[in-house]
mmCIF file of C-alpha atoms in Angstrom:
data_model
loop_
_atom_site.group_PDB
_atom_site.id
_atom_site.type_symbol
_atom_site.label_atom_id
_atom_site.label_comp_id
_atom_site.label_asym_id
_atom_site.label_seq_id
_atom_site.Cartn_x
_atom_site.Cartn_y
_atom_site.Cartn_z
ATOM 1 C CA UNK A 94 110.774 116.718 98.388
ATOM 2 C CA UNK A 95 112.110 114.594 101.100
ATOM 3 C CA UNK A 96 113.123 111.075 101.094
ATOM 4 C CA UNK A 97 110.260 109.742 103.111
ATOM 5 C CA UNK A 98 107.925 111.380 100.524
ATOM 6 C CA UNK A 99 109.755 109.905 97.730
ATOM 7 C CA UNK A 100 109.308 106.368 99.254
ATOM 8 C CA UNK A 101 105.790 106.897 100.068
ATOM 9 C CA UNK A 102 105.137 107.921 96.397
ATOM 10 C CA UNK A 103 106.933 104.721 95.009
ATOM 11 C CA UNK A 104 104.236 102.456 96.902
ATOM 12 C CA UNK A 105 101.383 104.771 95.848
ATOM 13 C CA UNK A 106 102.394 104.577 92.176
ATOM 14 C CA UNK A 107 102.963 100.785 92.630
ATOM 15 C CA UNK A 108 99.353 100.581 93.886
ATOM 16 C CA UNK A 109 97.906 102.425 91.102
ATOM 17 C CA UNK A 110 99.784 100.493 88.361
ATOM 18 C CA UNK A 111 99.070 96.929 89.877
ATOM 19 C CA UNK A 112 95.452 97.804 91.045
ATOM 20 C CA UNK A 113 94.489 97.805 87.427
ATOM 21 C CA UNK A 114 95.912 94.479 86.916
ATOM 22 C CA UNK A 115 94.216 93.074 89.944
ATOM 23 C CA UNK A 116 90.809 94.509 88.563
ATOM 24 C CA UNK A 117 91.367 92.632 85.219
ATOM 25 C CA UNK A 118 92.103 89.398 87.158
ATOM 26 C CA UNK A 119 89.033 89.718 89.299
ATOM 27 C CA UNK A 120 86.789 90.336 86.528
ATOM 28 C CA UNK A 121 87.135 86.835 85.233
ATOM 29 C CA UNK A 122 85.493 85.499 88.450
ATOM 30 C CA UNK A 123 82.095 87.286 87.858
ATOM 31 C CA UNK A 124 80.566 85.239 85.145
ATOM 32 C CA UNK A 125 80.372 81.918 86.741
ATOM 33 C CA UNK A 126 77.522 79.562 85.314
ATOM 34 C CA UNK A 127 75.534 82.544 84.138
ATOM 35 C CA UNK A 128 74.698 80.660 81.041
ATOM 36 C CA UNK A 129 72.557 78.124 83.038
ATOM 37 C CA UNK A 130 70.005 80.901 83.403
ATOM 38 C CA UNK A 131 70.039 84.593 82.373
ATOM 39 C CA UNK A 132 68.779 85.749 85.809
ATOM 40 C CA UNK A 133 71.967 84.419 87.490
ATOM 41 C CA UNK A 134 73.623 87.361 85.833
ATOM 42 C CA UNK A 135 71.138 89.894 87.034
ATOM 43 C CA UNK A 136 70.651 88.635 90.659
ATOM 44 C CA UNK A 137 74.299 87.557 91.312
ATOM 45 C CA UNK A 138 77.212 88.041 89.055
ATOM 46 C CA UNK A 139 76.574 91.339 87.769
ATOM 47 C CA UNK A 140 75.838 93.265 91.034
ATOM 48 C CA UNK A 141 78.816 91.351 92.623
ATOM 49 C CA UNK A 142 81.052 92.574 89.792
ATOM 50 C CA UNK A 143 79.849 96.009 90.208
ATOM 51 C CA UNK A 144 80.328 96.067 93.815
ATOM 52 C CA UNK A 145 83.845 94.560 93.443
ATOM 53 C CA UNK A 146 84.671 97.115 90.780
ATOM 54 C CA UNK A 147 83.940 99.888 93.079
ATOM 55 C CA UNK A 148 87.276 98.984 94.875
ATOM 56 C CA UNK A 149 89.782 100.447 97.364
ATOM 57 C CA UNK A 150 93.339 100.358 96.526
ATOM 58 C CA UNK A 151 93.596 96.533 96.357
ATOM 59 C CA UNK A 152 96.601 96.640 98.616
ATOM 60 C CA UNK A 153 95.817 93.121 100.023
ATOM 61 C CA UNK A 154 96.500 91.178 96.838
ATOM 62 C CA UNK A 155 99.163 93.570 95.854
ATOM 63 C CA UNK A 156 101.259 93.007 98.996
ATOM 64 C CA UNK A 157 100.569 89.335 98.767
ATOM 65 C CA UNK A 158 102.444 89.326 95.518
ATOM 66 C CA UNK A 159 105.233 91.594 96.716
ATOM 67 C CA UNK A 160 106.058 89.313 99.715
ATOM 68 C CA UNK A 161 106.366 86.403 97.276
ATOM 69 C CA UNK A 162 108.873 88.518 95.280
ATOM 70 C CA UNK A 163 110.701 89.749 98.312
ATOM 71 C CA UNK A 164 111.515 86.280 99.401
ATOM 72 C CA UNK A 165 112.756 85.399 95.670
ATOM 73 C CA UNK A 166 109.586 83.797 94.375
ATOM 74 C CA UNK A 167 107.768 84.544 91.207
ATOM 75 C CA UNK A 168 104.920 86.826 92.074
ATOM 76 C CA UNK A 169 102.687 85.445 89.288
ATOM 77 C CA UNK A 170 102.364 82.255 91.158
ATOM 78 C CA UNK A 171 100.907 84.131 94.013
ATOM 79 C CA UNK A 172 98.160 85.819 91.883
ATOM 80 C CA UNK A 173 95.265 83.409 92.626
ATOM 81 C CA UNK A 174 95.859 83.237 96.350
ATOM 82 C CA UNK A 175 96.194 87.033 96.358
ATOM 83 C CA UNK A 176 92.876 87.240 94.667
ATOM 84 C CA UNK A 177 91.409 84.957 97.213
ATOM 85 C CA UNK A 178 92.099 87.482 99.923
ATOM 86 C CA UNK A 179 90.494 90.210 97.928
ATOM 87 C CA UNK A 180 87.395 87.967 97.495
ATOM 88 C CA UNK A 181 87.363 87.529 101.373
ATOM 89 C CA UNK A 182 87.579 91.384 101.663
ATOM 90 C CA UNK A 183 84.495 91.732 99.411
ATOM 91 C CA UNK A 184 82.472 89.231 101.216
ATOM 92 C CA UNK A 185 83.498 90.867 104.507
ATOM 93 C CA UNK A 186 82.338 94.283 103.178
ATOM 94 C CA UNK A 187 78.995 93.218 102.029
ATOM 95 C CA UNK A 188 78.272 91.188 105.317
ATOM 96 C CA UNK A 189 79.676 93.760 107.543
ATOM 97 C CA UNK A 190 77.427 96.572 105.858
ATOM 98 C CA UNK A 191 74.458 94.616 106.499
ATOM 99 C CA UNK A 192 75.455 93.958 110.323
ATOM 100 C CA UNK A 193 76.141 97.615 110.860
ATOM 101 C CA UNK A 194 73.113 98.771 108.976
ATOM 102 C CA UNK A 195 75.253 100.969 106.908
ATOM 103 C CA UNK A 196 73.888 102.916 103.791
ATOM 104 C CA UNK A 197 76.945 103.905 101.876
ATOM 105 C CA UNK A 198 79.999 102.091 100.937
ATOM 106 C CA UNK A 199 82.719 104.081 99.035
ATOM 107 C CA UNK A 200 80.260 106.887 98.239
ATOM 108 C CA UNK A 201 77.917 104.215 96.668
ATOM 109 C CA UNK A 202 74.613 102.772 98.090
ATOM 110 C CA UNK A 203 75.583 99.564 99.965
ATOM 111 C CA UNK A 204 74.919 96.201 98.266
ATOM 112 C CA UNK A 205 71.993 95.434 100.571
ATOM 113 C CA UNK A 206 70.496 98.715 99.810
ATOM 114 C CA UNK A 207 70.640 98.249 96.120
ATOM 115 C CA UNK A 208 69.688 94.795 95.828
ATOM 116 C CA UNK A 209 68.063 93.817 99.293
ATOM 117 C CA UNK A 210 69.431 91.969 102.256
ATOM 118 C CA UNK A 211 68.719 88.333 100.953
ATOM 119 C CA UNK A 212 70.597 88.810 97.723
ATOM 120 C CA UNK A 213 73.364 90.734 99.303
ATOM 121 C CA UNK A 214 74.073 87.849 101.871
ATOM 122 C CA UNK A 215 73.780 85.421 98.767
ATOM 123 C CA UNK A 216 76.459 87.307 96.853
ATOM 124 C CA UNK A 217 78.688 87.498 100.025
ATOM 125 C CA UNK A 218 78.394 83.845 100.320
ATOM 126 C CA UNK A 219 79.544 83.581 96.741
ATOM 127 C CA UNK A 220 82.579 85.666 97.439
ATOM 128 C CA UNK A 221 83.507 83.618 100.388
ATOM 129 C CA UNK A 222 83.330 80.300 98.227
ATOM 130 C CA UNK A 223 85.835 81.893 95.816
ATOM 131 C CA UNK A 224 88.204 82.319 98.678
ATOM 132 C CA UNK A 225 88.973 78.631 98.697
ATOM 133 C CA UNK A 226 88.026 77.957 95.373
ATOM 134 C CA UNK A 227 90.687 80.282 94.112
ATOM 135 C CA UNK A 228 93.163 78.258 95.549
ATOM 136 C CA UNK A 229 92.043 74.723 95.037
ATOM 137 C CA UNK A 230 91.938 75.256 91.325
ATOM 138 C CA UNK A 231 95.316 77.026 90.868
ATOM 139 C CA UNK A 232 97.347 74.886 88.460
ATOM 140 C CA UNK A 233 100.606 76.827 89.566
ATOM 141 C CA UNK A 234 100.719 75.408 92.990
ATOM 142 C CA UNK A 235 101.698 72.022 94.455
ATOM 143 C CA UNK A 236 99.128 70.505 96.466
ATOM 144 C CA UNK A 237 101.353 70.698 99.688
ATOM 145 C CA UNK A 238 101.492 74.488 99.158
ATOM 146 C CA UNK A 239 97.765 74.699 98.467
ATOM 147 C CA UNK A 240 97.196 73.133 101.928
ATOM 148 C CA UNK A 241 99.515 75.585 103.632
ATOM 149 C CA UNK A 242 97.827 78.450 101.884
ATOM 150 C CA UNK A 243 94.310 77.163 102.871
ATOM 151 C CA UNK A 244 95.442 76.791 106.298
ATOM 152 C CA UNK A 245 96.435 80.486 106.446
ATOM 153 C CA UNK A 246 93.121 81.572 104.921
ATOM 154 C CA UNK A 247 91.058 79.365 107.332
ATOM 155 C CA UNK A 248 92.998 81.095 110.268
ATOM 156 C CA UNK A 249 92.486 84.386 108.691
ATOM 157 C CA UNK A 250 88.740 83.784 108.324
ATOM 158 C CA UNK A 251 88.387 82.559 111.827
ATOM 159 C CA UNK A 252 90.476 85.540 113.309
ATOM 160 C CA UNK A 253 88.249 88.100 111.400
ATOM 161 C CA UNK A 254 85.136 86.838 112.485
ATOM 162 C CA UNK A 255 86.105 86.579 116.059
ATOM 163 C CA UNK A 256 87.076 90.440 115.799
ATOM 164 C CA UNK A 257 83.731 91.137 114.238
ATOM 165 C CA UNK A 258 82.028 89.275 117.067
ATOM 166 C CA UNK A 259 83.661 91.468 119.545
ATOM 167 C CA UNK A 260 82.730 94.639 117.728
ATOM 168 C CA UNK A 261 79.051 93.627 116.993
ATOM 169 C CA UNK A 262 78.621 92.199 120.648
ATOM 170 C CA UNK A 263 79.861 95.338 122.211
ATOM 171 C CA UNK A 264 77.661 97.444 120.031
ATOM 172 C CA UNK A 265 74.653 95.328 120.891
ATOM 173 C CA UNK A 266 75.339 95.377 124.491
ATOM 174 C CA UNK A 267 75.946 98.958 124.471
ATOM 175 C CA UNK A 268 79.529 98.336 125.973
ATOM 176 C CA UNK A 269 81.991 101.214 126.411
ATOM 177 C CA UNK A 270 83.710 99.594 129.721
ATOM 178 C CA UNK A 271 86.665 98.901 127.585
ATOM 179 C CA UNK A 272 90.378 99.151 128.025
ATOM 180 C CA UNK A 273 93.091 99.776 125.185
ATOM 181 C CA UNK A 274 94.034 95.903 125.146
ATOM 182 C CA UNK A 275 90.336 95.146 124.575
ATOM 183 C CA UNK A 276 90.546 97.509 121.380
ATOM 184 C CA UNK A 277 93.904 95.831 120.295
ATOM 185 C CA UNK A 278 92.546 92.433 120.385
ATOM 186 C CA UNK A 279 89.487 93.411 118.524
ATOM 187 C CA UNK A 280 91.258 95.551 115.919
ATOM 188 C CA UNK A 281 94.004 92.916 115.262
ATOM 189 C CA UNK A 282 91.379 90.143 114.888
ATOM 190 C CA UNK A 283 88.982 91.952 112.752
ATOM 191 C CA UNK A 284 91.429 93.926 110.489
ATOM 192 C CA UNK A 285 95.052 93.314 110.987
ATOM 193 C CA UNK A 286 95.237 89.555 110.081
ATOM 194 C CA UNK A 287 93.581 89.876 106.790
ATOM 195 C CA UNK A 288 94.680 93.325 105.816
ATOM 196 C CA UNK A 289 98.396 92.699 106.477
ATOM 197 C CA UNK A 290 99.566 89.526 108.380
ATOM 198 C CA UNK A 291 97.988 86.804 106.094
ATOM 199 C CA UNK A 292 98.615 88.469 102.648
ATOM 200 C CA UNK A 293 102.205 88.675 103.611
ATOM 201 C CA UNK A 294 102.466 85.147 104.984
ATOM 202 C CA UNK A 295 100.730 83.681 102.014
ATOM 203 C CA UNK A 296 102.958 85.313 99.674
ATOM 204 C CA UNK A 297 106.119 84.200 101.489
ATOM 205 C CA UNK A 298 104.807 80.586 101.577
ATOM 206 C CA UNK A 299 104.306 80.544 97.806
ATOM 207 C CA UNK A 300 107.734 82.122 97.274
ATOM 208 C CA UNK A 301 109.253 79.360 99.324
ATOM 209 C CA UNK A 302 110.710 81.378 102.146
ATOM 210 C CA UNK A 303 112.055 80.151 105.344
ATOM 211 C CA UNK A 304 109.972 79.766 108.503
ATOM 212 C CA UNK A 305 111.764 82.891 109.916
ATOM 213 C CA UNK A 306 111.116 85.087 106.912
ATOM 214 C CA UNK A 307 107.402 83.917 106.828
ATOM 215 C CA UNK A 308 106.901 84.927 110.419
ATOM 216 C CA UNK A 309 108.906 88.294 110.057
ATOM 217 C CA UNK A 310 106.589 89.290 107.285
ATOM 218 C CA UNK A 311 103.565 88.050 109.167
ATOM 219 C CA UNK A 312 104.338 90.284 112.126
ATOM 220 C CA UNK A 313 105.233 93.211 109.768
ATOM 221 C CA UNK A 314 101.894 92.777 108.225
ATOM 222 C CA UNK A 315 100.104 92.581 111.516
ATOM 223 C CA UNK A 316 101.783 95.826 112.594
ATOM 224 C CA UNK A 317 100.918 97.412 109.274
ATOM 225 C CA UNK A 318 97.316 96.195 109.211
ATOM 226 C CA UNK A 319 96.717 97.607 112.731
ATOM 227 C CA UNK A 320 98.350 100.907 111.874
ATOM 228 C CA UNK A 321 96.399 101.029 108.585
ATOM 229 C CA UNK A 322 93.063 100.609 110.981
ATOM 230 C CA UNK A 323 94.208 103.310 113.430
ATOM 231 C CA UNK A 324 94.966 105.816 110.744
ATOM 232 C CA UNK A 325 91.928 105.301 108.972
ATOM 233 C CA UNK A 326 89.920 106.006 112.232
ATOM 234 C CA UNK A 327 92.110 109.021 112.771
ATOM 235 C CA UNK A 328 91.431 110.342 109.203
ATOM 236 C CA UNK A 329 87.732 109.793 109.911
ATOM 237 C CA UNK A 330 87.933 112.072 112.808
ATOM 238 C CA UNK A 331 90.554 114.692 111.789
ATOM 239 C CA UNK A 332 90.604 114.536 108.055
ATOM 240 C CA UNK A 333 88.553 116.430 105.417
ATOM 241 C CA UNK A 334 84.956 117.485 106.136
ATOM 242 C CA UNK A 335 84.343 116.991 102.368
ATOM 243 C CA UNK A 336 84.404 113.425 102.840
ATOM 244 C CA UNK A 337 80.670 111.898 103.047
ATOM 245 C CA UNK A 338 81.790 109.721 105.870
ATOM 246 C CA UNK A 339 83.560 112.488 108.024
ATOM 247 C CA UNK A 340 83.118 111.507 111.730
ATOM 248 C CA UNK A 341 80.523 108.932 111.017
ATOM 249 C CA UNK A 342 82.538 106.839 113.609
ATOM 250 C CA UNK A 343 81.435 109.192 116.295
ATOM 251 C CA UNK A 344 77.649 108.969 114.995
ATOM 252 C CA UNK A 345 78.064 105.291 114.971
ATOM 253 C CA UNK A 346 79.490 105.092 118.393
ATOM 254 C CA UNK A 347 82.511 103.105 117.156
ATOM 255 C CA UNK A 348 84.919 101.799 119.812
ATOM 256 C CA UNK A 349 88.091 103.106 118.116
ATOM 257 C CA UNK A 350 91.373 103.573 119.743
ATOM 258 C CA UNK A 351 90.849 107.236 120.296
ATOM 259 C CA UNK A 352 87.430 106.931 121.875
ATOM 260 C CA UNK A 353 88.456 104.026 124.267
ATOM 261 C CA UNK A 354 91.556 106.074 125.315
ATOM 262 C CA UNK A 355 89.458 109.090 126.092
ATOM 263 C CA UNK A 356 86.867 107.171 127.865
ATOM 264 C CA UNK A 357 89.718 105.997 130.174
ATOM 265 C CA UNK A 358 91.835 109.136 130.334
ATOM 266 C CA UNK A 359 89.735 112.218 129.992
ATOM 267 C CA UNK A 360 88.477 114.141 133.150
ATOM 268 C CA UNK A 361 85.421 112.540 134.690
ATOM 269 C CA UNK A 362 82.966 115.214 133.322
ATOM 270 C CA UNK A 363 84.503 114.951 129.809
ATOM 271 C CA UNK A 364 84.274 111.182 129.940
ATOM 272 C CA UNK A 365 80.568 111.300 130.814
ATOM 273 C CA UNK A 366 79.961 113.780 127.969
ATOM 274 C CA UNK A 367 81.826 111.824 125.345
ATOM 275 C CA UNK A 368 79.862 108.666 126.532
ATOM 276 C CA UNK A 369 76.567 110.594 126.102
ATOM 277 C CA UNK A 370 77.816 111.791 122.458
ATOM 278 C CA UNK A 371 78.880 108.175 121.392
ATOM 279 C CA UNK A 372 75.508 106.766 122.408
ATOM 280 C CA UNK A 373 73.337 109.617 120.996
ATOM 281 C CA UNK A 374 74.048 108.631 117.154
ATOM 282 C CA UNK A 375 74.261 112.366 116.734
ATOM 283 C CA UNK A 376 74.829 113.929 113.299
ATOM 284 C CA UNK A 377 75.074 117.336 114.488
ATOM 285 C CA UNK A 378 78.353 119.042 113.514
ATOM 286 C CA UNK A 379 78.714 120.948 116.736
ATOM 287 C CA UNK A 380 78.236 117.655 118.884
ATOM 288 C CA UNK A 381 80.833 115.829 116.527
ATOM 289 C CA UNK A 382 83.393 118.584 116.903
ATOM 290 C CA UNK A 383 82.715 118.543 120.764
ATOM 291 C CA UNK A 384 83.497 114.819 120.609
ATOM 292 C CA UNK A 385 86.530 115.097 118.743
ATOM 293 C CA UNK A 386 87.907 118.054 121.022
ATOM 294 C CA UNK A 387 87.540 115.881 124.044
ATOM 295 C CA UNK A 388 89.816 113.372 122.326
ATOM 296 C CA UNK A 389 92.228 115.999 121.617
ATOM 297 C CA UNK A 390 92.089 117.439 125.219
ATOM 298 C CA UNK A 391 92.609 114.000 126.725
ATOM 299 C CA UNK A 392 95.676 113.209 124.476
ATOM 300 C CA UNK A 393 93.845 110.502 122.663
ATOM 301 C CA UNK A 394 94.560 111.743 119.141
ATOM 302 C CA UNK A 395 98.333 112.083 119.848
ATOM 303 C CA UNK A 396 98.141 108.762 121.795
ATOM 304 C CA UNK A 397 96.743 106.844 118.715
ATOM 305 C CA UNK A 398 98.877 108.511 116.101
ATOM 306 C CA UNK A 399 102.093 107.670 118.103
ATOM 307 C CA UNK A 400 101.057 104.181 118.872
ATOM 308 C CA UNK A 401 100.625 103.376 115.227
ATOM 309 C CA UNK A 402 103.907 105.275 114.329
ATOM 310 C CA UNK A 403 105.567 103.326 116.851
ATOM 311 C CA UNK A 404 104.516 99.885 115.884
ATOM 312 C CA UNK A 405 105.103 100.419 112.092
ATOM 313 C CA UNK A 406 108.725 101.629 112.964
ATOM 314 C CA UNK A 407 109.494 98.689 114.977
ATOM 315 C CA UNK A 408 108.124 96.325 112.414
ATOM 316 C CA UNK A 409 109.898 97.946 109.601
ATOM 317 C CA UNK A 410 113.204 97.534 111.549
ATOM 318 C CA UNK A 411 112.692 93.911 111.926
ATOM 319 C CA UNK A 412 111.968 93.464 108.330
ATOM 320 C CA UNK A 413 115.103 95.346 107.321
ATOM 321 C CA UNK A 414 117.182 92.938 109.551
ATOM 322 C CA UNK A 415 115.630 89.595 108.333
ATOM 323 C CA UNK A 416 115.010 90.047 104.561
ATOM 324 C CA UNK A 417 117.570 90.687 101.717
ATOM 325 C CA UNK A 418 117.060 94.160 100.108
ATOM 326 C CA UNK A 419 115.614 94.104 96.695
ATOM 327 C CA UNK A 420 112.987 96.046 94.745
ATOM 328 C CA UNK A 421 110.031 94.277 96.414
ATOM 329 C CA UNK A 422 111.386 94.565 99.944
ATOM 330 C CA UNK A 423 112.018 98.314 99.392
ATOM 331 C CA UNK A 424 108.322 98.648 98.190
ATOM 332 C CA UNK A 425 107.105 96.853 101.337
ATOM 333 C CA UNK A 426 109.173 99.164 103.568
ATOM 334 C CA UNK A 427 107.721 102.142 101.599
ATOM 335 C CA UNK A 428 104.257 100.768 102.285
ATOM 336 C CA UNK A 429 105.313 101.348 105.967
ATOM 337 C CA UNK A 430 106.194 105.040 105.028
ATOM 338 C CA UNK A 431 102.980 105.391 103.218
ATOM 339 C CA UNK A 432 101.116 104.415 106.491
ATOM 340 C CA UNK A 433 103.471 106.527 108.510
ATOM 341 C CA UNK A 434 103.232 109.768 106.493
ATOM 342 C CA UNK A 435 99.368 109.495 106.437
ATOM 343 C CA UNK A 436 99.246 109.191 110.213
ATOM 344 C CA UNK A 437 101.603 112.322 110.978
#
């Protein structure tokens, strides 16, 4: 087994181990004032707990705690702020599924499909309230630190909503007249800030890091978050056809980096055909294969893979230069290897 694969595995193992602890921490938030009326549990806390439990890898809170440790802080002091970011993720998924008209989330019916749109919006709103509530009520943080963390979380929320506005607006207006820079602005705002940049910055702030270290971790997280989004989109197109969501990005006409690149670089006839396929909401396997082939032929798949690899490699080099080497730093660097190896 090569060294890169060993590094990648170290982060994967850390995710699995710490993910269980994050699940236990999160479960404490889904009881609320359920005793005030029994139906609060039925209509709010229980379905929200169920949705949250059907989790991803919990990498956002985990890397927040790693950043705190990497700069010499106690990662336990970052737990509640890390959970705040995961609460935001929960709210974003619930609301995003409603906005997209999605039906499945991680193989299960979406919240609004199970409980109805009104209760889904309400549960998402509760998750959003937990973002600030988790920090404000944290007994381990000084008030000045709480304010600094809250400032990051407010900025994260704003950036994500801005990115979502672009994504929704382009879909509503059937916009495909986009350039690569348009995509990058949208993806950074919608995904990279809350999936990478802010978790690392928040952890570093709680750990008492210097301004230089905080900003280096922020830029590393921004690159990692963007690479994470690109590789997810690549896997959707080129991964296993056993996935229930395989190539759904084409069916939904998503403005991925590969689609935008192909619409700007494919031969004119191929551009027209790809646009037709993206607008058709097709689920036909032959049509989906044709769309992906156009992206291959135009060099768009290779372009996206190389772009993600380049930004994460540069960010990794910068992190190596600024931060001292310790267990947490090595795990953050192995996170980059984890993303890179999934892209290649």
